[in-house]
mmCIF file of C-alpha atoms in Angstrom:
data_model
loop_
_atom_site.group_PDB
_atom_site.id
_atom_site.type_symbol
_atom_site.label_atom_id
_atom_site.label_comp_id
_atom_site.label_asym_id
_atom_site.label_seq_id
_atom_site.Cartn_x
_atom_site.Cartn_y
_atom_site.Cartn_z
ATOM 1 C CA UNK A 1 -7.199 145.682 231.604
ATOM 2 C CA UNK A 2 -3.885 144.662 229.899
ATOM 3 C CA UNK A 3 -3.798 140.538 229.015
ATOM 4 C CA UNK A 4 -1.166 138.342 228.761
ATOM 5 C CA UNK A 5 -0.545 138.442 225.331
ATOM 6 C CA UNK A 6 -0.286 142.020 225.547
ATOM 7 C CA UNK A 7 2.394 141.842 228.278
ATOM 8 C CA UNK A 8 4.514 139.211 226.502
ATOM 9 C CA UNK A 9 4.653 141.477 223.116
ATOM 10 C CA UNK A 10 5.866 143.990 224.910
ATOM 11 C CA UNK A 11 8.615 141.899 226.371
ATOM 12 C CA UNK A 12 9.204 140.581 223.041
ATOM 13 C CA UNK A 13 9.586 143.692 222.230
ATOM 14 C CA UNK A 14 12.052 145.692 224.051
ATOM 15 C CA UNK A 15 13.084 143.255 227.179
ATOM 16 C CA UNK A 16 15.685 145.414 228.086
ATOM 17 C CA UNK A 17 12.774 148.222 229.149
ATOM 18 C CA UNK A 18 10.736 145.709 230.644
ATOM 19 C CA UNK A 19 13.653 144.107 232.901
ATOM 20 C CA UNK A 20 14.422 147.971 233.688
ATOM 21 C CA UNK A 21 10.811 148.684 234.873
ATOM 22 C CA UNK A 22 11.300 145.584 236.745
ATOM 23 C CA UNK A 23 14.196 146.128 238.402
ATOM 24 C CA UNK A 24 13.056 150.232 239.284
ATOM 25 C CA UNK A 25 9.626 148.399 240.567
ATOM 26 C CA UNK A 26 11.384 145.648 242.932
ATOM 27 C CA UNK A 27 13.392 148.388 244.304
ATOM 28 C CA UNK A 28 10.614 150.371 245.164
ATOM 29 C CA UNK A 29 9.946 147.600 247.548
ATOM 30 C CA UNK A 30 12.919 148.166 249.529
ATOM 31 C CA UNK A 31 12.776 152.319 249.210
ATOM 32 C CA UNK A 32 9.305 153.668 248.806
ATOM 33 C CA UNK A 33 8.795 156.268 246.674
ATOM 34 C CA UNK A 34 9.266 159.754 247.714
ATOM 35 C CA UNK A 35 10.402 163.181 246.642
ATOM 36 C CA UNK A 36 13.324 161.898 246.716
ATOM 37 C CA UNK A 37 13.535 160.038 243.724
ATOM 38 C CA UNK A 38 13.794 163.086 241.610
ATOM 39 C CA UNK A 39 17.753 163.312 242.632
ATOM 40 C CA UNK A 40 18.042 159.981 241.101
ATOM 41 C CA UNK A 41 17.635 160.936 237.457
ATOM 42 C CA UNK A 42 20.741 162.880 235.702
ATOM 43 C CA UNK A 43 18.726 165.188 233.255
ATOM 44 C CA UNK A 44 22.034 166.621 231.822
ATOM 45 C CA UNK A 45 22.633 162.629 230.584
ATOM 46 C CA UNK A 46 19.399 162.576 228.782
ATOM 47 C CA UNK A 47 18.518 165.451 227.573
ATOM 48 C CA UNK A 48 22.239 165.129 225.974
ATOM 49 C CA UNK A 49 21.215 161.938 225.148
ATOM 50 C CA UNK A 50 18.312 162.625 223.132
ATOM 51 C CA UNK A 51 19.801 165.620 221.717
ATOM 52 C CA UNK A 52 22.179 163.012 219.955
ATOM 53 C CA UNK A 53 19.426 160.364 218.920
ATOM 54 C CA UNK A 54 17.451 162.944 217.225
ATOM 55 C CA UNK A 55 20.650 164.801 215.056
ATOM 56 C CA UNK A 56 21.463 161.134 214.173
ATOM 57 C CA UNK A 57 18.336 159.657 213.297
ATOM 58 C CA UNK A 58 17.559 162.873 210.766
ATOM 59 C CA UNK A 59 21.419 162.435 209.161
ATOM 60 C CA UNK A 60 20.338 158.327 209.288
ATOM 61 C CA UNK A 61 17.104 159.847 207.302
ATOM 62 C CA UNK A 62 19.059 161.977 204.064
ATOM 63 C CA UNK A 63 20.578 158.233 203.511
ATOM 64 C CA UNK A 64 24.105 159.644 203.981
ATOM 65 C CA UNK A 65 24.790 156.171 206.136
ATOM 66 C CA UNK A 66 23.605 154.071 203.068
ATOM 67 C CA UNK A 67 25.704 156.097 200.297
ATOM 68 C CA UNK A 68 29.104 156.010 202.394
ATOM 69 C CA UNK A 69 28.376 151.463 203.095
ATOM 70 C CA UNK A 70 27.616 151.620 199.694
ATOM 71 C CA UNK A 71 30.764 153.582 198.283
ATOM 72 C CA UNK A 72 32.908 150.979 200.632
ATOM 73 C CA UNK A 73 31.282 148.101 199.180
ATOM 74 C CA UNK A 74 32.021 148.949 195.924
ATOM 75 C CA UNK A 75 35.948 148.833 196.627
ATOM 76 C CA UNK A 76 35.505 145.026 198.233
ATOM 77 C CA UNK A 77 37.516 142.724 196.528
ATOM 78 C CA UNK A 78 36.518 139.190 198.111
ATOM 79 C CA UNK A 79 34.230 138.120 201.118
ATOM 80 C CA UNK A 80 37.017 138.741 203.686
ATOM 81 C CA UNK A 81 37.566 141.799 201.981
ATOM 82 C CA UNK A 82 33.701 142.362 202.112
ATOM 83 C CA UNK A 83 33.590 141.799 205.926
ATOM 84 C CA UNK A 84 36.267 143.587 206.898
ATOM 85 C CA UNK A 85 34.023 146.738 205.315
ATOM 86 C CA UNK A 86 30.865 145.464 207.441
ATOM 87 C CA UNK A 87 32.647 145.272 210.497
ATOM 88 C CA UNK A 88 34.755 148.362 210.209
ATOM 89 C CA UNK A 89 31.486 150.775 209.325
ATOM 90 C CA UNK A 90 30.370 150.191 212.523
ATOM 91 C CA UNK A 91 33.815 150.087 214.488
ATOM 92 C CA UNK A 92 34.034 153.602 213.252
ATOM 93 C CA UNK A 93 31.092 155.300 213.390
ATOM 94 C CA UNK A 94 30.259 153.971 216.983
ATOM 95 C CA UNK A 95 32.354 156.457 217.895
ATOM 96 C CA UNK A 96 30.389 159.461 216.948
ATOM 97 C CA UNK A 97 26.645 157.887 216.596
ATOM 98 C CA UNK A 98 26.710 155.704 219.112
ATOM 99 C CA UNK A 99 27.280 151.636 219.082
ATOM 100 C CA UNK A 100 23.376 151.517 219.476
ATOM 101 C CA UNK A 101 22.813 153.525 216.890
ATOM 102 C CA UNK A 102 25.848 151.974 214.339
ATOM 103 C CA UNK A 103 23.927 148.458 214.993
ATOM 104 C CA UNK A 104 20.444 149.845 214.304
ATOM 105 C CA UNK A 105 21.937 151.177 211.455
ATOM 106 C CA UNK A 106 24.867 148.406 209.799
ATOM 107 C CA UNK A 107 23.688 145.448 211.162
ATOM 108 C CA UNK A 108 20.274 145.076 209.104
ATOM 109 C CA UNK A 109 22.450 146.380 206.174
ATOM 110 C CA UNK A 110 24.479 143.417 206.482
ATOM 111 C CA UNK A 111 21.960 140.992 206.225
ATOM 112 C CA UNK A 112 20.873 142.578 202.619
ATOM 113 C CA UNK A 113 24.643 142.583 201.781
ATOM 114 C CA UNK A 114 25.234 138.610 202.716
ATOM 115 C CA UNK A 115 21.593 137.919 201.232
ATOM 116 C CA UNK A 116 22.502 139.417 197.905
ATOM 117 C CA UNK A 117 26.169 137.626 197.802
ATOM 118 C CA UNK A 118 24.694 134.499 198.718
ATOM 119 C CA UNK A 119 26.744 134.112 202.006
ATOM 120 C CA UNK A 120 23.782 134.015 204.730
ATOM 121 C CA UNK A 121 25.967 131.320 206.509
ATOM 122 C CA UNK A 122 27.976 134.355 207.202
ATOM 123 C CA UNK A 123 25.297 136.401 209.003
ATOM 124 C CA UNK A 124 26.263 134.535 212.705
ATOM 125 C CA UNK A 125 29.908 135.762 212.224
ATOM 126 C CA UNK A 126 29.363 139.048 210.789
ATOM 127 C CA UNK A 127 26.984 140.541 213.053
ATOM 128 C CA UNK A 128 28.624 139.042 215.948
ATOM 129 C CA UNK A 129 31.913 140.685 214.928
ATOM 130 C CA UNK A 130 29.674 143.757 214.343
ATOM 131 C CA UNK A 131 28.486 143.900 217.572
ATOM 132 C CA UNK A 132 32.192 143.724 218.891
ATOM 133 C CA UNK A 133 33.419 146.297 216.750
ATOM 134 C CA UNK A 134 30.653 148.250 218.091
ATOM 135 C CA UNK A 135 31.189 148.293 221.370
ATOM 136 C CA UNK A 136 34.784 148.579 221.401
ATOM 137 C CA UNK A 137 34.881 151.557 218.621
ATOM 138 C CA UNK A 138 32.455 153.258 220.907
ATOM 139 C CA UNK A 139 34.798 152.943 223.963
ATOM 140 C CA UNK A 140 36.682 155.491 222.609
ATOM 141 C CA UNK A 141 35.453 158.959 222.859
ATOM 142 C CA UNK A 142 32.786 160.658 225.720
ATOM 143 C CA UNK A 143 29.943 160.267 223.099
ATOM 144 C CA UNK A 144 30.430 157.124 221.462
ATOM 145 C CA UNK A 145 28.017 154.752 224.209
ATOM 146 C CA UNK A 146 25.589 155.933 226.922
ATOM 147 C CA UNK A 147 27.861 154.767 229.836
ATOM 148 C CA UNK A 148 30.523 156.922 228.285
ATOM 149 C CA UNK A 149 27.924 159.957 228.123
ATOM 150 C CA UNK A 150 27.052 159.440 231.614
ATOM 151 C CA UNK A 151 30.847 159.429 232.980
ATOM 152 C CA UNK A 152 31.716 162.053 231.107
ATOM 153 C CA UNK A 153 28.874 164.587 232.245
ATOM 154 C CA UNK A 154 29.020 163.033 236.099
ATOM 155 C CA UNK A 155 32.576 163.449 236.198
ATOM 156 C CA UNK A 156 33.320 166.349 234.428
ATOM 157 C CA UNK A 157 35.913 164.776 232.135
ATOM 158 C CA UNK A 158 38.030 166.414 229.517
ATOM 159 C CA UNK A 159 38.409 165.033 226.222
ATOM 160 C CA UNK A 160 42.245 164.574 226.553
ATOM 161 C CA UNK A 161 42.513 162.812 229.680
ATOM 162 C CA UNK A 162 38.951 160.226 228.574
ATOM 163 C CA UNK A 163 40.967 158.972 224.922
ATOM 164 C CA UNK A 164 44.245 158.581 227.015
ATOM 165 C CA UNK A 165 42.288 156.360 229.342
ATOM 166 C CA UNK A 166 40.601 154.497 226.590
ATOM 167 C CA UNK A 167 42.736 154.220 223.724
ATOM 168 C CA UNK A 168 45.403 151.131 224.611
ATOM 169 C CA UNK A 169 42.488 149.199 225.618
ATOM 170 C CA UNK A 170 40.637 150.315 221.898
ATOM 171 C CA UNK A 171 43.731 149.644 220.085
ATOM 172 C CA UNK A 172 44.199 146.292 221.698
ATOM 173 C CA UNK A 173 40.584 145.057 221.245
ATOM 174 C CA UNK A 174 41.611 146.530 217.171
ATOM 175 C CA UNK A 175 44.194 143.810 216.935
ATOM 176 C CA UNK A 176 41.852 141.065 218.243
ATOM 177 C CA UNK A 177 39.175 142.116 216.093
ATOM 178 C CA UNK A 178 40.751 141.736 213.265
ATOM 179 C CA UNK A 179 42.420 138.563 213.851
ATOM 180 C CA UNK A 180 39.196 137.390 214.558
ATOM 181 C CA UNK A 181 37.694 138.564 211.434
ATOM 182 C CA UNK A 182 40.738 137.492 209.501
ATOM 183 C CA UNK A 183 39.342 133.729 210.371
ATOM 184 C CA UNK A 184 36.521 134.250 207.955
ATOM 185 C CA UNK A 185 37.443 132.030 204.710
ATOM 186 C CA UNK A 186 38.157 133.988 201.578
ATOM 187 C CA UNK A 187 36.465 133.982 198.077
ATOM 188 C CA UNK A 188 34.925 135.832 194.984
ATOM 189 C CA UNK A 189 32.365 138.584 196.014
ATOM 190 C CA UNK A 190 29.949 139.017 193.508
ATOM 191 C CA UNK A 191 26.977 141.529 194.642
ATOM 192 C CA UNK A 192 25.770 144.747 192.819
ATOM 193 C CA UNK A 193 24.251 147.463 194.922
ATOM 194 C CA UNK A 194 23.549 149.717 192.302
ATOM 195 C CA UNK A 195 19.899 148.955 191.895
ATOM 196 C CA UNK A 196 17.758 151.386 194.531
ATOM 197 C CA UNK A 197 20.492 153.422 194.996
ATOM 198 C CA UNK A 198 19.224 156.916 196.444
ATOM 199 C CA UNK A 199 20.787 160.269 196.295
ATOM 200 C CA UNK A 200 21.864 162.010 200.053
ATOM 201 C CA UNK A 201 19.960 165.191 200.675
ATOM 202 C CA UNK A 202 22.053 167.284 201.292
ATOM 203 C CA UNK A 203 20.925 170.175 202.396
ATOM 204 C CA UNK A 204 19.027 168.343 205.809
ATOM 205 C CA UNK A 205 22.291 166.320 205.907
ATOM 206 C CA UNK A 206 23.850 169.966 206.349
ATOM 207 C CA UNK A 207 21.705 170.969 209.045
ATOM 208 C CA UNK A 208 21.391 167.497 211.311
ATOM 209 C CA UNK A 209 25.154 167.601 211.138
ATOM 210 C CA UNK A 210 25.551 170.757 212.353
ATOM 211 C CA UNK A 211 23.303 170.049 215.044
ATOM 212 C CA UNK A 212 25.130 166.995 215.790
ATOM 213 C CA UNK A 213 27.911 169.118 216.340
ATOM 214 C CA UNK A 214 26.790 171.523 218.568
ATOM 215 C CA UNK A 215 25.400 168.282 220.728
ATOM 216 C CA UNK A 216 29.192 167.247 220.727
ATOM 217 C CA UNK A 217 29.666 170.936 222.559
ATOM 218 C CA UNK A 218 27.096 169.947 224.808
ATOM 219 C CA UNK A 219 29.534 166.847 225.754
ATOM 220 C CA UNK A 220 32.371 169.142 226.209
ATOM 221 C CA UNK A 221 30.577 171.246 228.088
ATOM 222 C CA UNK A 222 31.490 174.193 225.915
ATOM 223 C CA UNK A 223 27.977 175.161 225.110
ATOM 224 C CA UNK A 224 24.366 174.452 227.899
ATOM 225 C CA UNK A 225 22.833 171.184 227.580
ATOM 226 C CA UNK A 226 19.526 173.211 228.604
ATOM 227 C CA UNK A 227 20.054 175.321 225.403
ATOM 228 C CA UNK A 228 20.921 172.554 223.449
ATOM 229 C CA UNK A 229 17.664 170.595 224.150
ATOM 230 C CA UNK A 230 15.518 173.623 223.491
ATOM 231 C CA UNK A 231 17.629 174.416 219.881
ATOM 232 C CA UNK A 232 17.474 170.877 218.676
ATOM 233 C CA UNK A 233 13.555 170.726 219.582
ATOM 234 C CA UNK A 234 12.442 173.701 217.820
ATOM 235 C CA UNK A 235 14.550 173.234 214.925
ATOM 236 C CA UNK A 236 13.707 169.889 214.405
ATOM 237 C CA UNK A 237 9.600 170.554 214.870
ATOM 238 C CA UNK A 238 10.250 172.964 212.026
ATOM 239 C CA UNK A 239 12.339 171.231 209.616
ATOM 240 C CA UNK A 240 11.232 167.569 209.888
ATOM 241 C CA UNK A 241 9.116 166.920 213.367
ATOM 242 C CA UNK A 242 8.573 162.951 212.439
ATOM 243 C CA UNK A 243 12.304 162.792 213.602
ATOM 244 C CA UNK A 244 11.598 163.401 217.089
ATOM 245 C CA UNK A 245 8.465 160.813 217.246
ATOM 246 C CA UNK A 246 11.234 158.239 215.154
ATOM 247 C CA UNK A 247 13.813 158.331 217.690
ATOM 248 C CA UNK A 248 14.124 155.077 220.429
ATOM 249 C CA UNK A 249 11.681 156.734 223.363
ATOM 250 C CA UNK A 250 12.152 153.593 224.948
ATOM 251 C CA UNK A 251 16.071 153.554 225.671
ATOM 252 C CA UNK A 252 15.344 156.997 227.502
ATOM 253 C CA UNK A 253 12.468 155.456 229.437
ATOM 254 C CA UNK A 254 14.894 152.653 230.264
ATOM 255 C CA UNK A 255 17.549 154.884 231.606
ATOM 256 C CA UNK A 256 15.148 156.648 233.861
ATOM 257 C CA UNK A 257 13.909 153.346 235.489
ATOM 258 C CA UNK A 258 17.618 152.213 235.813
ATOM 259 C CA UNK A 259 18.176 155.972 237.471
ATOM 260 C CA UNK A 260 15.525 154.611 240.132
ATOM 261 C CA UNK A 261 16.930 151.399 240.661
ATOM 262 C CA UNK A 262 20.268 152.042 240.853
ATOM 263 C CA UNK A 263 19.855 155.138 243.211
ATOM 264 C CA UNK A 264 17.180 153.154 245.458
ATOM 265 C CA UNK A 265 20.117 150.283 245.789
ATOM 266 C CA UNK A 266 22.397 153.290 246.521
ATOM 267 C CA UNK A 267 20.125 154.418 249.801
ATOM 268 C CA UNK A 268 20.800 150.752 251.036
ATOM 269 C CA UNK A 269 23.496 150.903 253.910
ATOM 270 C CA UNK A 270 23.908 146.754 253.273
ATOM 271 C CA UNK A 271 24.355 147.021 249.389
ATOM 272 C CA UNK A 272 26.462 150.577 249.865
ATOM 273 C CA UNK A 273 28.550 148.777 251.858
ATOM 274 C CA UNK A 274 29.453 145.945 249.507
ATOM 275 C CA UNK A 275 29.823 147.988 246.459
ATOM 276 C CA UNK A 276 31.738 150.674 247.775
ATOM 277 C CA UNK A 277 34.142 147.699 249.421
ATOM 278 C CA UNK A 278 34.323 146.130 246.187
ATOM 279 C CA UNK A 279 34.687 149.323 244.157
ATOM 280 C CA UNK A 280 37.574 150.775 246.786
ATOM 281 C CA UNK A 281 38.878 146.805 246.051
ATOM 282 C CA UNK A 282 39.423 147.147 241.983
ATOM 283 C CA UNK A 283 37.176 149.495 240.393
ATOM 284 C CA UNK A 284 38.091 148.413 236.685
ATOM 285 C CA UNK A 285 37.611 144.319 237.873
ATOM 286 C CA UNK A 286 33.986 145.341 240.133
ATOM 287 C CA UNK A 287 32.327 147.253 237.422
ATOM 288 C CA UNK A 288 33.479 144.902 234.735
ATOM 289 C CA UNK A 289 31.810 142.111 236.550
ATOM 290 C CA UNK A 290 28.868 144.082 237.734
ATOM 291 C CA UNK A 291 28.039 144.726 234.106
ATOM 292 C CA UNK A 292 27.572 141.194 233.449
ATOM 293 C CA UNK A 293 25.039 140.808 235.303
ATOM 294 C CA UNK A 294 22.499 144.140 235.230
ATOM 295 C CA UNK A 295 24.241 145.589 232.018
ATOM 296 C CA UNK A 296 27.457 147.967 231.772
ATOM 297 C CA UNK A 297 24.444 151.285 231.654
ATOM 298 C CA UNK A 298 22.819 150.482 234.820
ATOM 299 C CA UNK A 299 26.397 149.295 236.442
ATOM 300 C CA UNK A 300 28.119 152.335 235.668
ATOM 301 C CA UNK A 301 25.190 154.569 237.126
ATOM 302 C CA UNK A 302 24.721 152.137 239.870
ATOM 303 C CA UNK A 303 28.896 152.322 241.037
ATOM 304 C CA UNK A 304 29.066 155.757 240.240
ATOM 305 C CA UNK A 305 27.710 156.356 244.072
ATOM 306 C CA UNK A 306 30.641 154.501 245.652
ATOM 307 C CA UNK A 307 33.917 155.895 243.857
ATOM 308 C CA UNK A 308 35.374 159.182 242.865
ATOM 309 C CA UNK A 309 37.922 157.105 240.714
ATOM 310 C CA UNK A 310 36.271 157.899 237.171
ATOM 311 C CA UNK A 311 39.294 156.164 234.876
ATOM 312 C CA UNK A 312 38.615 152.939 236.536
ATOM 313 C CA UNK A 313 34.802 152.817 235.989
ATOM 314 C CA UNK A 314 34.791 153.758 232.586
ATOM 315 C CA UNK A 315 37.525 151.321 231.778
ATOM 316 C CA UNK A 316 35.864 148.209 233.898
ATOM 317 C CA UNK A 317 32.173 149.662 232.388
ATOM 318 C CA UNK A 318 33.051 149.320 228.795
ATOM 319 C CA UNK A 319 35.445 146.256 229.467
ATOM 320 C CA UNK A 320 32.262 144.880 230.818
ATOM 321 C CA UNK A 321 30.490 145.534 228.140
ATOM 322 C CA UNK A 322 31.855 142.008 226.537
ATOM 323 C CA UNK A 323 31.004 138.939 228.377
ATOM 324 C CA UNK A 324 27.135 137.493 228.455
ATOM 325 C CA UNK A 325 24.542 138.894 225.905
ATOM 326 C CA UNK A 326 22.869 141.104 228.367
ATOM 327 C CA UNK A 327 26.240 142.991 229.383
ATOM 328 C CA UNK A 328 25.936 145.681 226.795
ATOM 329 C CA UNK A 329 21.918 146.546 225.865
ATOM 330 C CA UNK A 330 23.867 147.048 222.085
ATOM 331 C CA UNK A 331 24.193 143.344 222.383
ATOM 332 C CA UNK A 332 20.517 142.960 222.950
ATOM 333 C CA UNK A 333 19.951 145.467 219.601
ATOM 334 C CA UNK A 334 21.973 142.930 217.274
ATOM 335 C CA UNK A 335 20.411 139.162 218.902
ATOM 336 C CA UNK A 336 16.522 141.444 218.061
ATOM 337 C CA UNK A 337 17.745 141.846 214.352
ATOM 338 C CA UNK A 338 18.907 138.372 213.888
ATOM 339 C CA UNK A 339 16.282 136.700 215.541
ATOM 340 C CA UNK A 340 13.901 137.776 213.064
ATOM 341 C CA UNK A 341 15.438 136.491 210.070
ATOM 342 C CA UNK A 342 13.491 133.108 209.032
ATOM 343 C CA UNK A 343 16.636 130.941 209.158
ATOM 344 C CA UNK A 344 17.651 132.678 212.085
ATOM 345 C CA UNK A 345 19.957 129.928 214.189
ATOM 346 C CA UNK A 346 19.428 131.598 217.968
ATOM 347 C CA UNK A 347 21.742 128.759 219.050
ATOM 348 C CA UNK A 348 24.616 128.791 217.347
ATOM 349 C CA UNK A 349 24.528 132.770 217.223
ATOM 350 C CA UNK A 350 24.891 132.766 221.305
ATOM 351 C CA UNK A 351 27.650 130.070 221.114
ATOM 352 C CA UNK A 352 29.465 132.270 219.047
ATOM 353 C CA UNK A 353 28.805 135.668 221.089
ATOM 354 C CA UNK A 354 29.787 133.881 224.024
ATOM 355 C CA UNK A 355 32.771 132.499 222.696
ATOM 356 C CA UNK A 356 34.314 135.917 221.027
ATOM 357 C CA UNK A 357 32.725 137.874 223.836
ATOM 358 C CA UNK A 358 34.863 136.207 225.930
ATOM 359 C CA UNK A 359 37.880 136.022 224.978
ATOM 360 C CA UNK A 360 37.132 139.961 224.114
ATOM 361 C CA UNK A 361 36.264 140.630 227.964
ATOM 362 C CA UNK A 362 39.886 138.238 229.287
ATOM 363 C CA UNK A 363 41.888 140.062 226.679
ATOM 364 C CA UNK A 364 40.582 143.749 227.534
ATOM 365 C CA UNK A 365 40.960 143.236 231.402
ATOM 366 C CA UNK A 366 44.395 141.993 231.391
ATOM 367 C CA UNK A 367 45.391 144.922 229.367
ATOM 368 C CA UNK A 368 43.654 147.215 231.319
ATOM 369 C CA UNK A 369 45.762 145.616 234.853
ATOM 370 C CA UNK A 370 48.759 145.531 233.316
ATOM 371 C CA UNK A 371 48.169 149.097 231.735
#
């Protein structure tokens, strides 16, 4: 018998899998389960997916991603100078590990950083801009977010024709980023990262790269996902197995219960209706606002039922990844970290995620109408 306590760990925990399991539950209600419910779940998407976790998590393991923050941070000249590096590691490398993987990754490494200089009343700012730069550096290519995965394996979408659809909106969220980062007050920077400092191995940064790659072929369908799967599973059993039991079991879990749910809504003629009215409406504006509410994930699988018109959902799904706190599960990743910390200031972090998130999501859209 599970107690309470028990239950509201695990909500602690990950409440992004537990509103998922929700959701997938509730809408069993309304379409009981049957054997139908196995055409729900895109296996390409996750097995691609997980392909990507794992080759990431064993190049996060050789401490590759430590050496290259640290070899920026030793150029910073100043605080702004200093934050501009924090929020620019994870504005660019969202867009080949993922923006939930660049925050698991840079936003914990922050906190150290701003610890050791002495700036924790920077930590709000900094990992809110983080979580920005994450999201919109991950907008950019097929394999930077999982909506992005999704849409590009659904659709069949070329790597061309995806950047030309993302990019304005990228480089115009660039310029806002920026000046919103350029609001941070300059100073001295004093902080030595020296001590601790571990060498890269190499050799398993070699071979989790390489693998990485041939999960990017996998995106461009240039090489079997099935193959894929099997080659990064055996190889990684035999060079370091604990990466497969390391990787985030749960964010696959989640995207199978959000598979259920949003193909169970799908099945309803009342809910089809809507959607696919709203979707034939403004795809970029529905899906943007969608997202707000169940997530920009879930949304994108959810609306990809009702529309054909790929461009506009994976402009409106990203786009809709700024806005409220639960719009983008990478937001949840970031509010986790934080909340931990002892000082942690839960209120004045949402006013400013709500406030930059914003004026992100208004900036984005227009750009995206008038584009």
């Amino acid at each position: 018998m599970v107690s309470s306590k028990e239950v509201h760990a695990f909500i602690r925990r990950d409440p992004v899998l537990f509103a998922s399991l929700v959701l997938a539950l509730l809408s069993m209600l309304l379409v009981p389960p049957s054997a139908g419910y196995a055409d729900y779940i895109d296996v390409r998407t996750l097995a691609i997916l997980m392909c990507l976790m794992v080759s990431v998590a064993g190049i996060s393991s050789t401490g590759a991603f430590d050496a290259l923050a640290r070899g920026f941070l030793g150029r910073s000249r100043g605080i702004r100078s200093l934050v501009f590096v924090l929020v620019g590691l994870p504005f660019i490398l969202s867009m080949f590990i993922t923006n939930d993987v660049a925050l698991l990754t840079f936003v914990p490494f922050a906190i150290l950083v701003l610890t050791l200089a002495g700036r924790r009343d920077l930590l709000v700012p900094v990992t809110v801009l983080q979580t920005l730069a994450a999201n919109l550096g991950s907008m950019l290519l097929p394999f930077g977010n999982p909506q992005n995965i999704f849409i590009a394996s659904h659709y069949d979408v070329g790597l061309p024709d995806f950047v030309i659809t993302t990019g304005v909106i990228v480089l115009v969220g660039a310029v806002v980023l920026v000046l919103m980062a350029l609001r941070v007050h300059d100073g001295p920077c004093e902080v030595s990262l020296a001590d601790g400092q571990e060498g890269v191995d190499r050799r398993r940064l070699g071979f989790f790269t390489v693998l990485f790659a041939v999960c990017v072929l996998a995106v461009l369908r240039l090489v079997p996902y099935q193959f894929v799967l099997v080659l990064v599973v055996v190889l990684t059993l035999v060079v370091r197995p604990r990466t497969l039991v390391g990787i985030d079991w749960g964010l696959l879990l989640t995207f199978v219960f959000l598979f259920v749910f949003a193909g169970n809504l799908a099945s309803l003629e009342a809910v089809s209706g809507s959607l696919g009215d709203l979707m034939r409406w403004d795809p970029v504006v529905a899906s943007a606002v969608v997202s707000q509410f169940i997530s920009n994930v879930p949304a994108t699988v959810m609306l990809s039922n009702f529309t054909e018109d790929w461009a506009g959902l994976l402009a409106g799904a990203n786009i809709g990844g700024f806005g409220t706190p639960i719009a983008s599960m990478a937001s949840i990743i970031t509010l986790r970290i934080y909340s931990r910390e002892e000082d942690a200031d839960r209120g004045r972090f949402l006013r400013f995620f709500m406030v930059t998130n914003v004026i992100m999501f208004v900036i984005l859209l227009t750009a995206s109408l008038i584009h």
